[in-house]
Amino acid sequence: MRTQVVIIGGGPSGLLLGQLLHRKGIETVILERKTRDYVLARIRAGILETGLVNMMREAGVSERMDRECFVHHGTCISYENEMFDIDFHKLIGQNVIVYGQTELTHDLYDARDAVGARTIFEVEDVQICDADRDAPYVTFNSGGVEQRIDCDFVAGCDGFHGVSRTTIPDTVRKDYEKVFPFGWLGILSETPPVHDELIYANSDRGFALCSMRNENLSRYYVQCALTDKVEDWSDEDFWDELKRRVPEAIADKLVTGPSIEKSIAPLRSFVSEPMRWGRLFLCGDAAHIVPPTGAKGLNTAASDVHYLYEALVQYFQDNETHGIDHYSQKALARVWKAERFSWATTNLLHRFPDQSEFDLKMQRAEIESLHYNEVAQKWFAQNYVGLPY
Ligand code: APR
Ligand code: PHB
């Protein structure tokens, strides 16, 4: 087989890149380790920045998103019994939308099917060969048969556990990491959201988040210990704990119900540099992870896709290599800013095991400055809605 770009990973990064390139007449093959149903069953975050929304439109995949999404003009922060709103629209004239990553991935698969672009599922033993030479190729096993695809470029969109990042030799690659000493226990329930905006809650008992997918589907999280197991938490325990961490007025109107999904995710900040090695480019979770506190995971993947898409179009249409040569530098400049926002928001809102009384006072002072200082709110708003590409 031969194609122009082999995309490893059929998550949102790989699918969006494939769809955008297809619209410019650039051919791709996507190799995905799991089945399509497995990929679509993953529950992930659901806040989209304008940059990603615009790319979905440019890719011609926004019809359902535009119809079904909720526009959020701001977000709420609570501490003890206080709650305040950061009004993005008023502060900087922008907003975000609520549309689940699962739905977005669904739409991208449907669009890929509609244009007849090739996706090979359940591939094993993917290996990227000669990425540092002029004629790279990818080998893999599909249904017990060894296969090879020759290509011009490889896009490593295979998430944190993929093969792309580790194809870059250790002598070239440097990883930066911070592991947080807690996780998030999340549930999805078919209940109406407790509030019309998200609530990020700092409390003595730890962080909590009230989020949503639609008018009858809510997503809630509580900070938990890394040693906790999902089985340790009954639905009742979860709801009781959530109610203790949000202001009373919110707890009083919370509608509870059985969970339809419950999972624990660890929190980590991670960046791998560089994001390009020869003809291999890393995109999304393959190159970086953020703690979910600022909803930056999917959105940061999207900005990588934007830079890579631009670079590949320049190359194939104008034989211009500037975009490719500067991809890593451009993508990383934005990635580090998203890392900083996610790390800072995580520090602001969680309880840490080794926090001293002084540390708690500092956290409180920082939250109050976000509550009462418009400059601090503007900084938060600019980062939350997404820095420009
Ligand atoms: N070969 C082929 N596919 C692979 C391999 C491999 N060796 N390793 C992993 N994959 C697939 C995974 O099964 C997954 O479907 O790559 C895909 C990567 O998708 P994601 O992990 O979703 O990563 P990405 O597309 O970069 O999405 C951005 O932002 O909100 C965050 O973590 C969240 O998934 C989200 C991410
Ligand atoms: C979610 O809805 O799952 C969600 C929203 C915002 C976040 C993290 C997760 O910051």
Coordinates of C-alpha atoms and ligand atoms in Angstrom, one line a residue:
M1 CA 0.0 0.0 0.0
R2 CA 1.0 3.6 -0.5
T3 CA -0.6 6.8 0.9
Q4 CA 0.5 10.4 1.5
V5 CA 0.1 10.5 5.3
V6 CA -0.2 7.5 7.6
I7 CA -2.1 8.5 10.7
I8 CA -1.5 6.3 13.7
G9 CA -4.5 6.4 16.1
G10 CA -8.2 6.9 15.4
G11 CA -8.9 9.2 18.3
P12 CA -10.1 12.8 17.9
S13 CA -6.6 14.0 16.8
G14 CA -6.1 11.5 14.0
L15 CA -9.7 11.7 12.8
L16 CA -9.8 15.5 12.7
L17 CA -6.4 15.7 10.9
G18 CA -7.6 13.0 8.4
Q19 CA -10.8 14.9 7.6
L20 CA -9.1 18.3 7.2
L21 CA -6.4 16.8 4.9
H22 CA -9.1 14.9 2.9
R23 CA -10.8 18.2 2.1
K24 CA -7.5 19.4 0.6
G25 CA -7.1 16.3 -1.6
I26 CA -4.4 14.8 0.6
E27 CA -4.8 11.0 1.1
T28 CA -4.5 9.4 4.5
V29 CA -4.8 5.9 6.0
I30 CA -5.7 5.7 9.7
L31 CA -4.4 2.7 11.8
E32 CA -6.3 2.1 15.0
R33 CA -5.4 -0.5 17.6
K34 CA -8.9 -0.9 19.0
T35 CA -12.4 -1.4 17.5
R36 CA -14.5 1.6 16.5
D37 CA -17.0 0.7 19.2
Y38 CA -14.3 0.6 21.8
V39 CA -13.0 4.1 20.8
L40 CA -16.6 5.4 20.8
A41 CA -17.3 4.0 24.3
R42 CA -14.6 6.1 25.9
I43 CA -16.0 8.9 28.1
R44 CA -13.8 12.0 27.9
A45 CA -14.3 15.7 28.6
G46 CA -16.7 17.9 26.8
I47 CA -15.6 21.6 26.5
L48 CA -14.6 22.9 23.1
E49 CA -12.7 26.1 22.5
T50 CA -13.6 28.3 19.5
G51 CA -10.4 27.1 17.7
L52 CA -11.6 23.5 17.7
V53 CA -15.2 24.5 16.8
N54 CA -13.9 26.4 13.8
M55 CA -11.8 23.4 12.7
M56 CA -14.8 21.1 12.9
R57 CA -16.6 23.6 10.7
E58 CA -13.7 23.8 8.2
A59 CA -13.6 20.0 8.2
G60 CA -17.3 20.0 7.3
V61 CA -18.3 18.0 10.4
S62 CA -20.0 20.6 12.5
E63 CA -23.7 20.1 11.6
R64 CA -24.8 18.1 14.6
M65 CA -22.4 19.9 16.9
D66 CA -23.8 23.3 15.9
R67 CA -27.3 22.0 16.4
E68 CA -26.9 20.2 19.7
C69 CA -24.2 22.0 21.6
F70 CA -24.7 24.3 24.6
V71 CA -22.9 27.7 24.4
H72 CA -21.4 28.6 27.8
H73 CA -20.6 32.3 28.3
G74 CA -18.7 31.7 31.5
T75 CA -17.9 29.2 34.3
C76 CA -18.4 29.2 38.1
I77 CA -15.9 28.7 40.8
S78 CA -16.9 27.9 44.4
Y79 CA -15.0 27.9 47.7
E80 CA -16.8 26.9 50.9
N81 CA -20.2 28.5 50.6
E82 CA -19.2 31.2 48.1
M83 CA -19.7 31.0 44.4
F84 CA -18.8 33.4 41.6
D85 CA -19.0 33.5 37.9
I86 CA -16.2 34.2 35.5
D87 CA -18.1 35.7 32.6
F88 CA -15.9 35.1 29.5
H89 CA -18.4 36.9 27.3
K90 CA -18.4 40.1 29.4
L91 CA -14.6 40.0 30.0
I92 CA -13.3 39.2 26.6
G93 CA -16.3 38.7 24.3
Q94 CA -15.8 35.0 23.8
N95 CA -17.3 31.7 24.9
V96 CA -16.8 27.9 24.9
I97 CA -19.2 25.2 23.9
V98 CA -20.3 22.0 25.6
Y99 CA -20.2 19.0 23.3
G100 CA -18.9 15.6 24.4
Q101 CA -15.7 14.3 22.9
T102 CA -17.5 11.0 22.3
E103 CA -20.1 12.8 20.1
L104 CA -17.3 14.7 18.2
T105 CA -15.5 11.4 17.6
H106 CA -18.7 9.8 16.4
D107 CA -19.3 12.7 13.9
L108 CA -15.7 12.4 12.6
Y109 CA -16.0 8.6 12.0
D110 CA -19.3 9.2 10.2
A111 CA -17.7 11.8 8.0
R112 CA -14.7 9.6 7.3
D113 CA -17.0 6.8 6.2
A114 CA -19.0 9.2 4.0
V115 CA -15.9 10.2 2.0
G116 CA -14.6 6.6 1.8
A117 CA -11.3 7.3 3.5
R118 CA -9.5 4.2 4.8
T119 CA -9.4 3.3 8.5
I120 CA -7.9 -0.1 9.5
F121 CA -9.0 -1.2 13.0
E122 CA -7.6 -3.7 15.4
V123 CA -4.0 -3.3 14.0
E124 CA -1.2 -4.8 16.1
D125 CA 2.6 -4.4 16.2
V126 CA 2.6 -1.0 14.5
Q127 CA 6.2 0.1 13.7
I128 CA 7.3 3.3 12.1
C129 CA 10.4 2.8 10.0
D130 CA 12.9 5.2 8.4
A131 CA 11.1 8.3 9.8
D132 CA 14.4 10.1 9.7
R133 CA 14.9 9.4 6.0
D134 CA 13.1 10.5 2.8
A135 CA 10.9 7.4 2.3
P136 CA 9.3 6.3 5.6
Y137 CA 7.0 3.4 5.9
V138 CA 4.8 1.8 8.6
T139 CA 4.4 -2.0 9.2
F140 CA 1.7 -3.6 11.2
N141 CA -0.3 -6.8 11.6
S142 CA -3.9 -6.9 10.6
G143 CA -6.0 -10.1 11.0
G144 CA -2.8 -12.1 11.2
V145 CA -1.3 -10.7 8.0
E146 CA 1.8 -8.5 8.0
Q147 CA 1.3 -5.3 6.0
R148 CA 3.4 -2.3 4.9
I149 CA 2.3 1.2 3.9
D150 CA 4.8 3.5 2.2
C151 CA 4.1 7.2 2.7
D152 CA 5.5 10.7 2.7
F153 CA 4.7 11.5 6.4
V154 CA 3.6 9.8 9.6
A155 CA 1.3 11.5 12.0
G156 CA 1.6 10.0 15.5
C157 CA -1.9 10.6 16.9
D158 CA -1.8 7.4 19.1
G159 CA -2.3 8.9 22.5
F160 CA -0.1 8.6 25.6
H161 CA 0.4 4.8 25.3
G162 CA 1.1 4.8 21.6
V163 CA 4.2 3.8 19.7
S164 CA 4.9 7.1 17.9
R165 CA 6.6 9.0 20.8
T166 CA 8.9 6.1 21.7
T167 CA 10.0 5.8 18.0
I168 CA 11.9 9.1 18.6
P169 CA 15.3 8.0 19.9
D170 CA 16.1 8.7 23.6
T171 CA 19.1 10.7 22.5
V172 CA 16.8 13.2 20.8
R173 CA 13.7 13.1 23.0
K174 CA 13.2 14.7 26.4
D175 CA 10.2 14.1 28.6
Y176 CA 9.0 16.5 31.3
E177 CA 6.5 15.2 33.8
K178 CA 4.6 16.0 37.0
V179 CA 2.4 13.4 38.6
F180 CA -0.2 14.8 41.0
P181 CA -0.9 12.9 44.3
F182 CA -4.6 12.4 43.6
G183 CA -7.1 11.3 41.0
W184 CA -10.6 12.2 39.8
L185 CA -13.5 9.9 40.4
G186 CA -16.1 10.7 37.7
I187 CA -19.6 9.6 37.1
L188 CA -22.1 10.1 34.3
S189 CA -25.8 10.1 35.2
E190 CA -29.0 10.6 33.3
T191 CA -30.1 13.5 35.5
P192 CA -30.4 17.2 34.7
P193 CA -27.3 19.3 35.3
V194 CA -27.4 21.1 38.7
H195 CA -26.5 24.5 37.1
D196 CA -26.5 26.1 33.7
E197 CA -22.7 26.6 33.8
L198 CA -19.9 24.3 35.1
I199 CA -18.9 24.6 38.7
Y200 CA -15.3 24.1 39.7
A201 CA -15.4 23.7 43.5
N202 CA -12.5 24.1 46.0
S203 CA -13.5 22.7 49.4
D204 CA -11.8 21.5 52.6
R205 CA -12.7 17.9 51.5
G206 CA -11.0 18.4 48.1
F207 CA -12.0 19.4 44.6
A208 CA -15.3 18.7 42.9
L209 CA -16.6 19.5 39.4
C210 CA -20.2 19.7 38.2
S211 CA -20.3 19.4 34.4
M212 CA -22.8 18.2 31.8
R213 CA -23.4 16.7 28.4
N214 CA -27.0 17.7 27.7
E215 CA -30.2 18.6 29.5
N216 CA -30.6 15.1 30.9
L217 CA -27.0 13.9 31.1
S218 CA -24.6 15.2 33.8
R219 CA -21.0 14.6 34.5
Y220 CA -19.7 15.0 38.0
Y221 CA -16.2 14.5 39.5
V222 CA -14.7 14.4 43.0
Q223 CA -11.0 14.5 43.8
C224 CA -10.1 11.1 45.3
A225 CA -7.0 9.2 46.6
L226 CA -4.9 7.4 44.0
T227 CA -5.3 4.2 46.0
D228 CA -9.2 4.4 45.8
K229 CA -10.9 1.8 43.6
V230 CA -14.2 2.5 41.7
E231 CA -15.7 -0.5 43.6
D232 CA -15.0 1.4 46.9
W233 CA -17.5 4.1 45.8
S234 CA -21.2 3.4 45.8
D235 CA -23.4 5.9 43.9
E236 CA -24.7 7.0 47.3
D237 CA -21.2 7.6 48.6
F238 CA -20.4 9.6 45.5
W239 CA -23.4 11.9 45.7
D240 CA -23.0 12.4 49.5
E241 CA -19.4 13.4 49.0
L242 CA -20.2 15.7 46.0
K243 CA -22.8 17.5 48.1
R244 CA -20.3 18.2 50.9
R245 CA -17.9 19.9 48.5
V246 CA -20.3 22.4 46.8
P247 CA -22.1 25.4 48.2
E248 CA -25.3 24.4 50.1
A249 CA -27.6 26.1 47.6
I250 CA -26.1 23.8 44.9
A251 CA -26.2 20.7 47.1
D252 CA -29.9 21.4 47.8
K253 CA -30.9 21.4 44.2
L254 CA -28.7 18.5 43.0
V255 CA -30.7 15.8 41.3
T256 CA -29.1 12.4 41.9
G257 CA -29.7 9.1 40.2
P258 CA -27.9 5.9 39.2
S259 CA -24.5 6.3 37.5
I260 CA -24.3 4.9 34.0
E261 CA -20.5 5.2 34.0
K262 CA -18.0 5.5 36.9
S263 CA -14.2 5.7 36.5
I264 CA -11.1 7.0 38.2
A265 CA -8.4 8.9 36.3
P266 CA -5.0 9.9 37.7
L267 CA -3.8 13.5 37.1
R268 CA -0.6 14.2 35.3
S269 CA 1.2 16.9 33.4
F270 CA 3.5 15.6 30.7
V271 CA 5.3 17.1 27.7
S272 CA 7.7 15.3 25.3
E273 CA 10.0 17.4 23.1
P274 CA 10.5 17.6 20.2
M275 CA 7.2 17.0 18.5
R276 CA 8.8 16.2 15.2
W277 CA 11.5 13.7 14.2
G278 CA 12.2 13.8 10.5
R279 CA 9.0 12.8 8.8
L280 CA 7.2 11.8 12.0
F281 CA 5.0 14.3 13.8
L282 CA 3.4 13.9 17.2
C283 CA -0.1 15.3 17.8
G284 CA -2.3 15.4 20.9
D285 CA -1.9 13.0 23.9
A286 CA 1.0 11.2 22.1
A287 CA 3.1 14.3 22.9
H288 CA 1.5 15.8 26.0
I289 CA -1.0 15.3 28.8
V290 CA -2.6 17.9 31.0
P291 CA -4.6 17.4 34.3
P292 CA -8.2 17.8 33.2
T293 CA -8.9 20.8 35.5
G294 CA -8.9 23.4 32.7
A295 CA -10.5 21.1 30.0
K296 CA -7.4 21.6 27.8
G297 CA -6.7 17.9 26.7
L298 CA -8.8 17.8 23.6
N299 CA -8.3 21.4 22.8
T300 CA -4.5 21.3 23.0
A301 CA -4.6 18.2 20.7
A302 CA -6.7 20.4 18.3
S303 CA -4.1 23.1 18.2
D304 CA -1.4 20.6 17.2
V305 CA -3.7 19.3 14.5
H306 CA -4.2 22.9 13.2
Y307 CA -0.4 23.5 13.0
L308 CA 0.3 20.1 11.4
Y309 CA -2.6 20.5 8.9
E310 CA -1.3 23.9 7.8
A311 CA 2.2 22.5 7.4
L312 CA 1.2 19.5 5.4
V313 CA -1.0 21.6 3.1
Q314 CA 1.9 24.0 2.5
Y315 CA 4.1 21.1 1.7
F316 CA 1.8 19.2 -0.7
Q317 CA 0.3 22.3 -2.4
D318 CA 3.2 24.6 -2.6
N319 CA 6.2 22.4 -1.9
E320 CA 7.0 24.7 1.0
T321 CA 8.7 23.2 4.0
H322 CA 8.6 26.1 6.4
G323 CA 5.5 24.8 8.3
I324 CA 7.0 21.3 8.7
D325 CA 10.3 22.7 9.9
H326 CA 8.7 24.9 12.5
Y327 CA 5.9 22.5 13.5
S328 CA 7.5 21.4 16.8
Q329 CA 8.5 24.8 17.9
K330 CA 5.1 26.4 17.1
A331 CA 3.0 23.6 18.7
L332 CA 5.1 23.4 21.8
A333 CA 4.9 27.2 22.4
R334 CA 1.2 26.8 22.8
V335 CA 1.3 23.5 24.6
W336 CA 3.4 24.9 27.4
K337 CA 0.9 27.7 28.0
A338 CA -1.9 25.2 28.2
E339 CA 0.2 23.1 30.5
R340 CA 0.7 26.1 32.7
F341 CA -3.0 27.0 32.9
S342 CA -3.9 23.4 33.7
W343 CA -1.2 23.0 36.3
A344 CA -2.1 26.4 37.9
T345 CA -5.8 25.6 38.0
T346 CA -5.1 22.2 39.5
N347 CA -3.0 23.8 42.2
L348 CA -5.6 26.4 42.9
L349 CA -8.5 24.1 43.4
H350 CA -7.3 20.8 44.9
R351 CA -6.3 19.7 48.4
F352 CA -2.7 18.3 48.4
P353 CA -1.6 15.8 51.0
D354 CA 1.4 17.9 52.2
Q355 CA -0.3 21.3 52.2
S356 CA 0.7 23.4 55.2
E357 CA -1.6 26.0 56.8
F358 CA 0.5 28.6 55.0
D359 CA -0.1 26.9 51.7
L360 CA -3.9 26.9 52.3
K361 CA -3.8 30.6 53.1
M362 CA -2.0 31.2 49.8
Q363 CA -4.5 29.1 47.9
R364 CA -7.4 31.0 49.5
A365 CA -5.8 34.4 48.7
E366 CA -5.4 33.3 45.1
I367 CA -9.0 32.3 44.8
E368 CA -10.1 35.5 46.3
S369 CA -8.1 37.5 43.9
L370 CA -9.7 35.6 41.1
H371 CA -13.1 36.4 42.7
Y372 CA -12.5 40.1 43.0
N373 CA -9.8 41.1 40.5
E374 CA -10.9 41.7 37.0
V375 CA -7.3 41.3 35.6
A376 CA -7.0 37.9 37.2
Q377 CA -10.4 37.0 35.8
K378 CA -9.4 38.1 32.3
W379 CA -6.3 36.0 32.4
F380 CA -8.4 33.0 33.4
A381 CA -11.0 33.7 30.7
Q382 CA -8.4 34.1 28.0
N383 CA -6.8 30.8 28.9
Y384 CA -10.1 28.9 29.4
V385 CA -11.6 29.9 26.1
G386 CA -8.3 29.1 24.5
L387 CA -5.2 31.1 23.4
P388 CA -5.1 32.0 19.8
Y389 CA -3.4 29.6 17.3
Ligands
APR1 N1 -1.4 1.7 17.0 C1 -2.6 2.2 16.6 N2 -3.4 2.9 17.4 C2 -3.0 3.2 18.6 C3 -1.8 2.7 19.1 C4 -1.0 1.9 18.3 N3 0.1 1.4 18.7 N4 -1.7 3.1 20.4 C5 -2.8 3.8 20.7 N5 -3.6 3.8 19.6 C6 -4.9 4.5 19.5 C7 -5.8 4.4 20.7 O1 -6.6 3.2 20.8 C8 -6.7 5.7 20.6 O2 -7.9 5.4 19.9 O3 -4.7 5.9 19.3 C9 -5.9 6.6 19.7 C10 -5.4 7.8 20.5 O4 -6.6 8.6 20.9 P1 -6.6 9.5 22.2 O5 -6.0 8.8 23.4 O6 -8.0 9.9 22.4 O7 -5.7 10.7 21.9 P2 -6.0 12.0 20.9 O8 -6.6 11.6 19.7 O9 -4.7 12.7 20.9 O10 -7.1 12.9 21.7 C11 -6.8 13.9 22.5 O11 -7.5 14.9 24.6 O12 -9.3 15.1 26.1 C12 -8.0 14.5 25.9 O13 -7.2 12.4 26.5 C13 -8.2 13.1 25.9 O14 -8.5 11.5 24.1 C14 -8.3 12.8 24.4 C15 -7.2 13.7 23.9
PHB2 C1 -16.2 17.1 31.6 O1 -17.3 17.5 31.3 O2 -16.0 15.9 31.6 C2 -15.2 18.1 32.0 C3 -15.4 19.4 31.9 C4 -14.5 20.3 32.3 C5 -13.3 19.9 32.8 C6 -13.0 18.5 32.8 C7 -13.9 17.6 32.4 O3 -12.3 20.8 33.2

